[in-house]
Amino acid sequence: MANRNNPSDRPPAGVMTPLEPGIRRIIAPNPSPMTYWGTNTFVLGEGDVAVIDPGPADPVHMDALLSGLQRGERVTQILVTHSHLDHSPLARPLSEATGAPIMAYGDAQAGRSEVMRDLVARGLSSGGEGVDAGFRPDVRISDGEILRAGGLDIEAIWTPGHFANHLSFAWQGAVFTGDHVMGWASSLVSPPDGDLTAFMASCAKLAARADRIYFPAHGAAITDPAARMAWLIAHRQSREADLLATLADGRPTTVSALTRTIYTDTPPALIPAAERNVFAHLIDLVTRKIVVAEPQLEAHADFRRIG
């Protein structure tokens, strides 16, 4: 279930495609191992429309997006799930071209937990996943806020974990899940921008809802949200069990050693991302006082199971 989308079914980039009444999608031309077929930019409403995740700073994608609108339509809001470089940089050029405000939870540092702020203060930098460090919304959105966007009432759901400022957007049983929930792979959680403790809480928040469909920012729609959430939570719990089993002898070990032991089938190019995921789990376990970091919590610490 880790890769439910078929690569052979990838739709073309740059084509505005209706998905259901009130929802259209246009894919940015930025396919990669981390973005699958590219960033899904969504257009909500008719006439006055909202854009979710305008995508990378690519003028070709912006031209395709604007050209794909119906005659007389105008963009009135730009909603950003989070400030990674494949999601938010086109927001400012699109805003300048249309006059629409950029709306998001906050800048690239917004929403970080105290643990992550402390790690940053002690020198932990981004894991290199492409943070849009200069991102600044015009309007900050709070958790649970109802937005009048694209002529629709859209609920903002703060879903930190993949990124601290991550929002999902819900409308009539459809949730635009950004990178928090995807159908083709599990989400990367890379400290300090990613936070596994927050990620699991956000998973529980979404799992408690009764939504009918998810539209992720990469890959195809998820038509059974409950099953996908159950898998995603179980997947993380399984990774935690693997870590705890590896640490069961009580001997200290490192992030790198744990990654090599657990991710035996991972291609070498993806090992750095796997190490960030392992570190995210270890931070969560240290926070829950199941594992201790020596001499202190940092990426190069020795980790040991307590008890």
Tab-separated table of C-alpha atoms in Angstrom:
chain	number	residue	atom	x	y	z
A	1	MET	CA	0.000	0.000	0.000
A	2	ALA	CA	3.055	2.264	0.107
A	3	ASN	CA	2.756	2.972	-3.625
A	4	ARG	CA	-0.848	2.829	-4.746
A	5	ASN	CA	-0.517	5.043	-7.835
A	6	ASN	CA	0.618	3.506	-11.104
A	7	PRO	CA	3.362	5.553	-12.827
A	8	SER	CA	1.965	4.528	-16.210
A	9	ASP	CA	-1.237	6.395	-15.349
A	10	ARG	CA	0.489	9.744	-14.919
A	11	PRO	CA	-1.490	12.511	-16.589
A	12	PRO	CA	0.320	15.183	-18.604
A	13	ALA	CA	1.591	18.363	-16.986
A	14	GLY	CA	0.167	21.736	-17.938
A	15	VAL	CA	-3.391	20.569	-18.709
A	16	MET	CA	-6.333	21.899	-16.669
A	17	THR	CA	-8.406	18.842	-15.786
A	18	PRO	CA	-11.848	18.769	-14.087
A	19	LEU	CA	-11.886	16.261	-11.223
A	20	GLU	CA	-15.409	16.847	-9.922
A	21	PRO	CA	-17.778	19.844	-9.857
A	22	GLY	CA	-15.927	22.808	-8.419
A	23	ILE	CA	-12.474	21.160	-8.467
A	24	ARG	CA	-9.872	21.273	-11.226
A	25	ARG	CA	-6.216	20.241	-11.284
A	26	ILE	CA	-3.180	21.279	-13.289
A	27	ILE	CA	0.144	19.513	-12.740
A	28	ALA	CA	3.443	21.404	-12.616
A	29	PRO	CA	6.281	20.095	-14.820
A	30	ASN	CA	8.502	19.142	-11.852
A	31	PRO	CA	8.481	15.323	-11.612
A	32	SER	CA	11.133	13.808	-9.330
A	33	PRO	CA	11.644	10.969	-6.825
A	34	MET	CA	10.278	13.340	-4.155
A	35	THR	CA	7.374	14.856	-6.152
A	36	TYR	CA	6.194	11.822	-8.149
A	37	TRP	CA	4.531	13.158	-11.312
A	38	GLY	CA	4.881	16.791	-10.147
A	39	THR	CA	2.985	19.197	-7.927
A	40	ASN	CA	-0.800	19.122	-8.202
A	41	THR	CA	-2.097	22.684	-8.334
A	42	PHE	CA	-5.823	22.770	-7.618
A	43	VAL	CA	-8.378	25.344	-8.733
A	44	LEU	CA	-11.543	25.592	-6.636
A	45	GLY	CA	-14.825	27.223	-7.593
A	46	GLU	CA	-16.022	28.883	-10.759
A	47	GLY	CA	-15.865	32.516	-11.816
A	48	ASP	CA	-13.985	33.757	-8.775
A	49	VAL	CA	-11.594	30.882	-8.048
A	50	ALA	CA	-9.088	29.890	-5.392
A	51	VAL	CA	-5.762	28.248	-6.194
A	52	ILE	CA	-4.253	25.691	-3.812
A	53	ASP	CA	-0.463	25.187	-3.993
A	54	PRO	CA	0.557	27.210	-7.047
A	55	GLY	CA	3.811	25.240	-7.154
A	56	PRO	CA	7.431	25.957	-8.030
A	57	ALA	CA	8.667	29.267	-9.440
A	58	ASP	CA	8.072	28.219	-13.044
A	59	PRO	CA	6.664	30.790	-15.473
A	60	VAL	CA	5.607	27.997	-17.831
A	61	HIS	CA	3.403	26.537	-15.111
A	62	MET	CA	1.941	29.945	-14.271
A	63	ASP	CA	1.123	30.595	-17.931
A	64	ALA	CA	-0.542	27.183	-18.201
A	65	LEU	CA	-2.514	27.805	-15.007
A	66	LEU	CA	-3.800	31.200	-16.096
A	67	SER	CA	-4.460	30.031	-19.655
A	68	GLY	CA	-6.403	27.059	-18.305
A	69	LEU	CA	-8.985	29.242	-16.564
A	70	GLN	CA	-12.314	29.837	-18.227
A	71	ARG	CA	-12.975	33.138	-19.972
A	72	GLY	CA	-13.794	35.796	-17.384
A	73	GLU	CA	-12.557	33.788	-14.391
A	74	ARG	CA	-10.235	35.429	-11.912
A	75	VAL	CA	-8.071	34.168	-9.084
A	76	THR	CA	-9.242	35.732	-5.811
A	77	GLN	CA	-7.284	33.680	-3.222
A	78	ILE	CA	-4.044	31.714	-3.249
A	79	LEU	CA	-3.955	29.007	-0.568
A	80	VAL	CA	-0.632	27.380	0.319
A	81	THR	CA	-0.439	24.102	2.236
A	82	HIS	CA	3.220	24.623	3.266
A	83	SER	CA	6.409	26.362	2.269
A	84	HIS	CA	8.450	23.775	0.399
A	85	LEU	CA	9.952	24.860	-2.925
A	86	ASP	CA	7.627	22.634	-4.942
A	87	HIS	CA	4.528	24.240	-3.406
A	88	SER	CA	4.849	27.919	-2.517
A	89	PRO	CA	7.339	29.941	-4.639
A	90	LEU	CA	4.905	30.636	-7.486
A	91	ALA	CA	2.479	32.178	-4.994
A	92	ARG	CA	4.101	35.606	-5.093
A	93	PRO	CA	4.326	35.934	-8.914
A	94	LEU	CA	0.758	34.655	-9.195
A	95	SER	CA	-0.378	37.176	-6.591
A	96	GLU	CA	1.347	39.994	-8.449
A	97	ALA	CA	-0.278	38.906	-11.706
A	98	THR	CA	-3.794	38.527	-10.310
A	99	GLY	CA	-3.976	40.721	-7.204
A	100	ALA	CA	-5.056	37.718	-5.120
A	101	PRO	CA	-3.751	37.508	-1.533
A	102	ILE	CA	-1.537	34.623	-0.419
A	103	MET	CA	-3.089	32.759	2.502
A	104	ALA	CA	-1.248	30.240	4.713
A	105	TYR	CA	-0.616	29.262	8.328
A	106	GLY	CA	2.530	31.377	8.455
A	107	ASP	CA	6.120	31.624	7.269
A	108	ALA	CA	8.614	28.752	7.131
A	109	GLN	CA	9.212	28.858	10.905
A	110	ALA	CA	5.576	29.094	11.984
A	111	GLY	CA	4.193	26.296	14.093
A	112	ARG	CA	7.463	24.706	15.224
A	113	SER	CA	7.350	22.862	18.532
A	114	GLU	CA	9.550	23.837	21.458
A	115	VAL	CA	11.699	20.747	20.855
A	116	MET	CA	12.338	21.747	17.245
A	117	ARG	CA	13.010	25.374	18.153
A	118	ASP	CA	15.581	24.171	20.669
A	119	LEU	CA	17.275	21.951	18.067
A	120	VAL	CA	17.429	24.879	15.632
A	121	ALA	CA	18.904	27.108	18.348
A	122	ARG	CA	21.637	24.506	18.835
A	123	GLY	CA	22.491	24.382	15.165
A	124	LEU	CA	20.199	21.835	13.494
A	125	SER	CA	19.391	23.111	10.035
A	126	SER	CA	16.903	21.989	7.420
A	127	GLY	CA	17.360	18.524	6.021
A	128	GLY	CA	17.735	19.925	2.511
A	129	GLU	CA	14.233	19.133	1.274
A	130	GLY	CA	13.916	22.555	-0.296
A	131	VAL	CA	12.446	25.039	2.154
A	132	ASP	CA	11.063	28.274	0.723
A	133	ALA	CA	12.757	30.311	3.443
A	134	GLY	CA	11.512	33.634	2.087
A	135	PHE	CA	7.862	32.647	2.013
A	136	ARG	CA	5.545	35.185	3.650
A	137	PRO	CA	1.748	34.967	3.388
A	138	ASP	CA	-0.392	38.079	3.105
A	139	VAL	CA	-3.036	36.519	5.339
A	140	ARG	CA	-2.348	34.070	8.178
A	141	ILE	CA	-4.909	31.308	8.616
A	142	SER	CA	-5.680	29.623	11.929
A	143	ASP	CA	-6.697	26.031	12.609
A	144	GLY	CA	-10.420	25.524	12.051
A	145	GLU	CA	-10.921	28.837	10.275
A	146	ILE	CA	-13.622	28.898	7.593
A	147	LEU	CA	-12.471	30.743	4.497
A	148	ARG	CA	-14.670	32.193	1.800
A	149	ALA	CA	-12.432	31.249	-1.135
A	150	GLY	CA	-13.307	30.698	-4.758
A	151	GLY	CA	-16.937	31.322	-3.824
A	152	LEU	CA	-16.811	28.337	-1.459
A	153	ASP	CA	-16.665	27.900	2.309
A	154	ILE	CA	-13.378	26.055	2.904
A	155	GLU	CA	-12.197	24.787	6.284
A	156	ALA	CA	-8.514	25.172	7.164
A	157	ILE	CA	-7.062	22.249	9.135
A	158	TRP	CA	-3.632	22.714	10.706
A	159	THR	CA	-1.818	19.446	10.036
A	160	PRO	CA	1.820	19.925	11.130
A	161	GLY	CA	4.231	17.032	10.888
A	162	HIS	CA	5.622	16.954	7.373
A	163	PHE	CA	6.153	20.686	7.849
A	164	ALA	CA	5.312	22.846	10.853
A	165	ASN	CA	3.198	25.339	8.905
A	166	HIS	CA	1.301	22.659	6.994
A	167	LEU	CA	-2.409	23.191	6.370
A	168	SER	CA	-4.968	20.921	4.763
A	169	PHE	CA	-8.139	22.373	3.257
A	170	ALA	CA	-11.589	20.730	3.419
A	171	TRP	CA	-14.676	21.334	1.311
A	172	GLN	CA	-17.790	19.152	1.043
A	173	GLY	CA	-16.059	15.975	2.181
A	174	ALA	CA	-12.971	16.510	0.052
A	175	VAL	CA	-9.683	17.329	1.774
A	176	PHE	CA	-6.667	18.781	-0.001
A	177	THR	CA	-3.972	17.104	2.090
A	178	GLY	CA	-0.819	18.674	0.639
A	179	ASP	CA	2.122	16.452	1.548
A	180	HIS	CA	0.650	15.185	4.814
A	181	VAL	CA	-1.185	12.278	3.170
A	182	MET	CA	-0.267	10.977	-0.281
A	183	GLY	CA	-1.347	7.844	-2.130
A	184	TRP	CA	1.934	6.947	-3.792
A	185	ALA	CA	4.216	7.003	-0.743
A	186	SER	CA	4.339	7.843	2.936
A	187	SER	CA	5.210	11.439	3.800
A	188	LEU	CA	8.747	12.487	4.608
A	189	VAL	CA	9.176	13.781	8.165
A	190	SER	CA	12.549	15.518	8.390
A	191	PRO	CA	13.506	17.558	11.482
A	192	PRO	CA	13.476	20.409	12.284
A	193	ASP	CA	10.882	21.231	9.609
A	194	GLY	CA	9.233	17.852	10.123
A	195	ASP	CA	8.045	16.678	13.528
A	196	LEU	CA	6.858	13.098	14.032
A	197	THR	CA	5.043	13.835	17.299
A	198	ALA	CA	3.023	16.499	15.482
A	199	PHE	CA	2.644	14.248	12.428
A	200	MET	CA	0.998	11.466	14.416
A	201	ALA	CA	-1.320	13.951	16.148
A	202	SER	CA	-2.326	15.348	12.746
A	203	CYS	CA	-2.960	11.821	11.471
A	204	ALA	CA	-5.263	11.211	14.416
A	205	LYS	CA	-7.045	14.502	13.688
A	206	LEU	CA	-7.733	13.544	10.072
A	207	ALA	CA	-8.602	9.935	10.949
A	208	ALA	CA	-11.295	11.184	13.335
A	209	ARG	CA	-13.089	12.908	10.461
A	210	ALA	CA	-15.449	11.249	7.977
A	211	ASP	CA	-14.167	12.679	4.705
A	212	ARG	CA	-15.007	10.981	1.423
A	213	ILE	CA	-11.884	11.720	-0.652
A	214	TYR	CA	-8.378	13.170	-0.345
A	215	PHE	CA	-6.659	15.199	-3.036
A	216	PRO	CA	-2.911	15.115	-2.235
A	217	ALA	CA	-0.349	17.495	-3.684
A	218	HIS	CA	1.395	14.667	-5.541
A	219	GLY	CA	-0.196	11.692	-7.244
A	220	ALA	CA	-3.778	10.596	-7.687
A	221	ALA	CA	-6.762	11.083	-5.417
A	222	ILE	CA	-7.223	8.813	-2.397
A	223	THR	CA	-10.739	7.415	-2.588
A	224	ASP	CA	-10.674	5.561	0.746
A	225	PRO	CA	-9.326	8.080	3.264
A	226	ALA	CA	-10.059	5.907	6.296
A	227	ALA	CA	-8.034	3.004	4.926
A	228	ARG	CA	-5.171	5.268	3.920
A	229	MET	CA	-5.027	6.888	7.350
A	230	ALA	CA	-5.091	3.478	9.032
A	231	TRP	CA	-2.203	2.347	6.828
A	232	LEU	CA	-0.204	5.532	7.405
A	233	ILE	CA	-0.537	5.333	11.189
A	234	ALA	CA	0.286	1.603	11.176
A	235	HIS	CA	3.293	2.236	8.935
A	236	ARG	CA	4.756	4.711	11.400
A	237	GLN	CA	4.000	2.443	14.319
A	238	SER	CA	5.788	-0.375	12.493
A	239	ARG	CA	8.859	1.810	11.955
A	240	GLU	CA	8.825	2.655	15.659
A	241	ALA	CA	8.628	-1.052	16.535
A	242	ASP	CA	11.615	-1.745	14.245
A	243	LEU	CA	13.618	0.971	15.978
A	244	LEU	CA	12.757	-0.234	19.457
A	245	ALA	CA	13.596	-3.822	18.526
A	246	THR	CA	16.987	-2.700	17.211
A	247	LEU	CA	17.577	-0.773	20.435
A	248	ALA	CA	16.354	-3.604	22.649
A	249	ASP	CA	19.840	-4.649	23.832
A	250	GLY	CA	20.294	-1.268	25.517
A	251	ARG	CA	23.522	-0.476	23.710
A	252	PRO	CA	23.839	3.038	22.278
A	253	THR	CA	23.805	3.446	18.520
A	254	THR	CA	23.606	6.202	15.921
A	255	VAL	CA	21.053	7.423	13.402
A	256	SER	CA	23.253	6.177	10.549
A	257	ALA	CA	23.642	2.681	12.017
A	258	LEU	CA	19.936	2.373	12.747
A	259	THR	CA	19.067	3.453	9.204
A	260	ARG	CA	21.357	0.849	7.626
A	261	THR	CA	19.816	-1.845	9.824
A	262	ILE	CA	16.174	-0.947	9.180
A	263	TYR	CA	16.108	0.392	5.596
A	264	THR	CA	17.777	-2.604	3.965
A	265	ASP	CA	15.943	-2.297	0.616
A	266	THR	CA	16.232	1.480	0.219
A	267	PRO	CA	18.181	2.780	-2.813
A	268	PRO	CA	21.402	4.588	-1.807
A	269	ALA	CA	20.118	7.904	-3.162
A	270	LEU	CA	17.230	7.834	-0.671
A	271	ILE	CA	19.288	6.885	2.398
A	272	PRO	CA	19.753	10.538	3.521
A	273	ALA	CA	15.959	10.975	3.543
A	274	ALA	CA	15.630	7.686	5.442
A	275	GLU	CA	18.110	8.948	8.033
A	276	ARG	CA	15.977	12.051	8.550
A	277	ASN	CA	12.935	9.838	9.095
A	278	VAL	CA	14.832	7.737	11.644
A	279	PHE	CA	15.956	10.877	13.453
A	280	ALA	CA	12.337	12.088	13.518
A	281	HIS	CA	11.283	8.849	15.212
A	282	LEU	CA	14.120	9.104	17.713
A	283	ILE	CA	13.181	12.675	18.646
A	284	ASP	CA	9.626	11.485	19.274
A	285	LEU	CA	10.866	8.565	21.397
A	286	VAL	CA	13.153	10.857	23.389
A	287	THR	CA	10.260	13.271	23.935
A	288	ARG	CA	8.158	10.370	25.234
A	289	LYS	CA	11.047	9.246	27.498
A	290	ILE	CA	11.363	5.826	25.854
A	291	VAL	CA	14.831	6.519	24.420
A	292	VAL	CA	17.643	8.710	25.726
A	293	ALA	CA	20.104	10.721	23.597
A	294	GLU	CA	23.697	11.018	24.779
A	295	PRO	CA	25.211	13.459	25.462
A	296	GLN	CA	22.216	15.505	24.247
A	297	LEU	CA	19.481	15.383	21.621
A	298	GLU	CA	21.063	16.060	18.242
A	299	ALA	CA	21.484	14.298	14.897
A	300	HIS	CA	24.919	12.855	15.800
A	301	ALA	CA	24.039	11.703	19.317
A	302	ASP	CA	24.151	8.124	20.539
A	303	PHE	CA	20.661	6.776	21.231
A	304	ARG	CA	19.842	4.162	23.837
A	305	ARG	CA	16.561	2.571	24.893
A	306	ILE	CA	15.623	3.206	28.496
A	307	GLY	CA	14.872	0.216	30.701
